[in-house]
Amino acid sequence: MPSESRMTQHLDPRSPWVISTHDLGKRPGTMRQMTLTLPAPADLGVDMIGVPKDAEVELDLRLEAVMEGVLVSGTAQAPLAGECARCLDPVSSEIEVDLQELFFYSDEDASEEDSLLDGELLDLEPTFRDAVVLALPLSPVCREDCAGLCTECGVKLAEAGDDHRHEKIDARWASLQGLITDKDNDQEK
């Protein structure tokens, strides 16, 4: 019995991430391949890195009608922009993710977490969003050997060189530091 509490949203066919499955019908085995370039949705990322809004996302998809619905599989490529977790320099790269989602014809066959078709339309954005966010690095780096920032003064260690050091004084002996300096000054007089 279908869940009464489950509300199906009506998709806008003009939305770039909404795809029509009209030509597949409900005939299992019917298949269509497609290559699309779509604008990236907003707020797609984690704290340090993400896909810039409206960046070009390249999709290579296969839509196949099966008994329960339409199986979408393929790959998506998108540019990434963010900052290095060690030195805070800008970072840019690309990400490629695999996509696979079954969009059910009706909620009778689907569970609460499953995706549903809205008539003949499916929304690929949530599938893409989930795949990208799970594949993003939580701590992106500009290069693997990035030394980061000095914890004492904040200077970039790559620019400071190997001789960058700070004198460390044990807090327990800090009050004696002035005595040594004063004694050295007295001896010079």
PDB file of C-alpha atoms in Angstrom, residues 49-151:
ATOM      1  CA  ILE A  49      36.148  22.947  -1.626  1.00  0.00           C
ATOM      2  CA  GLY A  50      33.224  22.591  -3.991  1.00  0.00           C
ATOM      3  CA  VAL A  51      31.849  22.928  -7.496  1.00  0.00           C
ATOM      4  CA  PRO A  52      31.348  26.621  -8.365  1.00  0.00           C
ATOM      5  CA  LYS A  53      27.740  27.633  -9.062  1.00  0.00           C
ATOM      6  CA  ASP A  54      26.892  27.514 -12.779  1.00  0.00           C
ATOM      7  CA  ALA A  55      30.191  25.803 -13.698  1.00  0.00           C
ATOM      8  CA  GLU A  56      29.867  23.408 -16.641  1.00  0.00           C
ATOM      9  CA  VAL A  57      29.130  19.840 -15.592  1.00  0.00           C
ATOM     10  CA  GLU A  58      29.733  17.212 -18.279  1.00  0.00           C
ATOM     11  CA  LEU A  59      27.379  14.223 -18.043  1.00  0.00           C
ATOM     12  CA  ASP A  60      27.640  10.975 -19.965  1.00  0.00           C
ATOM     13  CA  LEU A  61      24.459   9.054 -19.144  1.00  0.00           C
ATOM     14  CA  ARG A  62      22.584   5.893 -19.970  1.00  0.00           C
ATOM     15  CA  LEU A  63      18.847   5.756 -19.250  1.00  0.00           C
ATOM     16  CA  GLU A  64      17.336   2.297 -19.289  1.00  0.00           C
ATOM     17  CA  ALA A  65      13.723   1.286 -18.679  1.00  0.00           C
ATOM     18  CA  VAL A  66      13.440  -1.639 -16.258  1.00  0.00           C
ATOM     19  CA  MET A  67      10.412  -3.286 -14.636  1.00  0.00           C
ATOM     20  CA  GLU A  68      10.293  -0.947 -11.608  1.00  0.00           C
ATOM     21  CA  GLY A  69      11.279   2.311 -13.311  1.00  0.00           C
ATOM     22  CA  VAL A  70      14.173   3.985 -15.102  1.00  0.00           C
ATOM     23  CA  LEU A  71      17.771   3.156 -14.222  1.00  0.00           C
ATOM     24  CA  VAL A  72      20.151   6.066 -14.768  1.00  0.00           C
ATOM     25  CA  SER A  73      23.875   5.328 -14.816  1.00  0.00           C
ATOM     26  CA  GLY A  74      26.932   7.131 -16.084  1.00  0.00           C
ATOM     27  CA  THR A  75      29.598   9.638 -15.124  1.00  0.00           C
ATOM     28  CA  ALA A  76      29.762  13.331 -14.334  1.00  0.00           C
ATOM     29  CA  GLN A  77      32.793  15.621 -14.533  1.00  0.00           C
ATOM     30  CA  ALA A  78      32.927  19.035 -12.899  1.00  0.00           C
ATOM     31  CA  PRO A  79      35.533  21.647 -11.962  1.00  0.00           C
ATOM     32  CA  LEU A  80      36.405  22.201  -8.303  1.00  0.00           C
ATOM     33  CA  ALA A  81      37.468  25.406  -6.563  1.00  0.00           C
ATOM     34  CA  GLY A  82      38.415  26.010  -2.965  1.00  0.00           C
ATOM     35  CA  GLU A  83      41.381  26.553  -0.706  1.00  0.00           C
ATOM     36  CA  CYS A  84      44.228  24.426   0.593  1.00  0.00           C
ATOM     37  CA  ALA A  85      43.564  23.145   4.108  1.00  0.00           C
ATOM     38  CA  ARG A  86      47.242  23.641   5.020  1.00  0.00           C
ATOM     39  CA  CYS A  87      48.303  26.984   3.524  1.00  0.00           C
ATOM     40  CA  LEU A  88      44.937  28.517   2.473  1.00  0.00           C
ATOM     41  CA  ASP A  89      46.113  29.112  -1.120  1.00  0.00           C
ATOM     42  CA  PRO A  90      43.447  28.759  -3.835  1.00  0.00           C
ATOM     43  CA  VAL A  91      42.984  25.215  -5.130  1.00  0.00           C
ATOM     44  CA  SER A  92      41.377  24.191  -8.401  1.00  0.00           C
ATOM     45  CA  SER A  93      40.998  20.759  -9.941  1.00  0.00           C
ATOM     46  CA  GLU A  94      38.358  18.485 -11.428  1.00  0.00           C
ATOM     47  CA  ILE A  95      36.235  15.705 -10.074  1.00  0.00           C
ATOM     48  CA  GLU A  96      34.710  12.740 -11.861  1.00  0.00           C
ATOM     49  CA  VAL A  97      31.989  10.720 -10.171  1.00  0.00           C
ATOM     50  CA  ASP A  98      29.958   7.685 -11.104  1.00  0.00           C
ATOM     51  CA  LEU A  99      26.199   8.042 -11.040  1.00  0.00           C
ATOM     52  CA  GLN A 100      23.652   5.267 -10.615  1.00  0.00           C
ATOM     53  CA  GLU A 101      20.073   5.702  -9.468  1.00  0.00           C
ATOM     54  CA  LEU A 102      16.832   3.839 -10.015  1.00  0.00           C
ATOM     55  CA  PHE A 103      13.849   6.160 -10.401  1.00  0.00           C
ATOM     56  CA  PHE A 104      10.710   4.211  -9.555  1.00  0.00           C
ATOM     57  CA  TYR A 105       7.459   4.552 -11.534  1.00  0.00           C
ATOM     58  CA  SER A 106       5.360   4.557  -8.357  1.00  0.00           C
ATOM     59  CA  ASP A 107       5.862   4.754  -4.619  1.00  0.00           C
ATOM     60  CA  GLU A 108       4.263   1.304  -4.230  1.00  0.00           C
ATOM     61  CA  ASP A 109       7.584  -0.305  -5.198  1.00  0.00           C
ATOM     62  CA  ALA A 110       9.815   2.330  -3.585  1.00  0.00           C
ATOM     63  CA  SER A 111      10.926   2.958  -0.035  1.00  0.00           C
ATOM     64  CA  GLU A 112      11.064   6.393   1.624  1.00  0.00           C
ATOM     65  CA  GLU A 113      14.671   7.010   0.473  1.00  0.00           C
ATOM     66  CA  ASP A 114      14.145   5.960  -3.150  1.00  0.00           C
ATOM     67  CA  SER A 115      13.735   8.388  -6.043  1.00  0.00           C
ATOM     68  CA  LEU A 116      10.464   8.611  -7.954  1.00  0.00           C
ATOM     69  CA  LEU A 117       9.576   9.667 -11.452  1.00  0.00           C
ATOM     70  CA  ASP A 118       7.176  12.580 -11.735  1.00  0.00           C
ATOM     71  CA  GLY A 119       5.144  11.273 -14.643  1.00  0.00           C
ATOM     72  CA  GLU A 120       7.851  10.921 -17.279  1.00  0.00           C
ATOM     73  CA  LEU A 121      10.288  13.326 -15.623  1.00  0.00           C
ATOM     74  CA  LEU A 122      13.213  12.649 -13.317  1.00  0.00           C
ATOM     75  CA  ASP A 123      15.402  15.083 -11.375  1.00  0.00           C
ATOM     76  CA  LEU A 124      19.073  14.150 -11.626  1.00  0.00           C
ATOM     77  CA  GLU A 125      20.363  16.975  -9.377  1.00  0.00           C
ATOM     78  CA  PRO A 126      20.012  15.145  -6.004  1.00  0.00           C
ATOM     79  CA  THR A 127      21.820  12.089  -7.409  1.00  0.00           C
ATOM     80  CA  PHE A 128      24.632  14.268  -8.767  1.00  0.00           C
ATOM     81  CA  ARG A 129      24.825  16.308  -5.550  1.00  0.00           C
ATOM     82  CA  ASP A 130      25.094  13.183  -3.350  1.00  0.00           C
ATOM     83  CA  ALA A 131      27.802  11.621  -5.539  1.00  0.00           C
ATOM     84  CA  VAL A 132      29.931  14.790  -5.614  1.00  0.00           C
ATOM     85  CA  VAL A 133      29.682  15.636  -1.912  1.00  0.00           C
ATOM     86  CA  LEU A 134      30.659  12.078  -0.938  1.00  0.00           C
ATOM     87  CA  ALA A 135      33.681  12.175  -3.276  1.00  0.00           C
ATOM     88  CA  LEU A 136      35.045  15.590  -2.214  1.00  0.00           C
ATOM     89  CA  PRO A 137      38.208  15.688  -0.103  1.00  0.00           C
ATOM     90  CA  LEU A 138      37.531  17.025   3.400  1.00  0.00           C
ATOM     91  CA  SER A 139      41.033  18.528   3.563  1.00  0.00           C
ATOM     92  CA  PRO A 140      42.105  19.523   0.033  1.00  0.00           C
ATOM     93  CA  VAL A 141      45.752  20.420  -0.486  1.00  0.00           C
ATOM     94  CA  CYS A 142      47.427  22.510  -3.181  1.00  0.00           C
ATOM     95  CA  ARG A 143      50.126  19.833  -3.461  1.00  0.00           C
ATOM     96  CA  GLU A 144      50.883  16.693  -1.484  1.00  0.00           C
ATOM     97  CA  ASP A 145      54.043  18.115   0.136  1.00  0.00           C
ATOM     98  CA  CYS A 146      52.449  21.446   1.167  1.00  0.00           C
ATOM     99  CA  ALA A 147      54.116  22.492   4.419  1.00  0.00           C
ATOM    100  CA  GLY A 148      51.248  24.766   5.459  1.00  0.00           C
ATOM    101  CA  LEU A 149      51.487  27.789   7.744  1.00  0.00           C
ATOM    102  CA  CYS A 150      53.722  28.407  10.750  1.00  0.00           C
ATOM    103  CA  THR A 151      51.666  27.858  13.891  1.00  0.00           C
TER     104      THR A 151
END
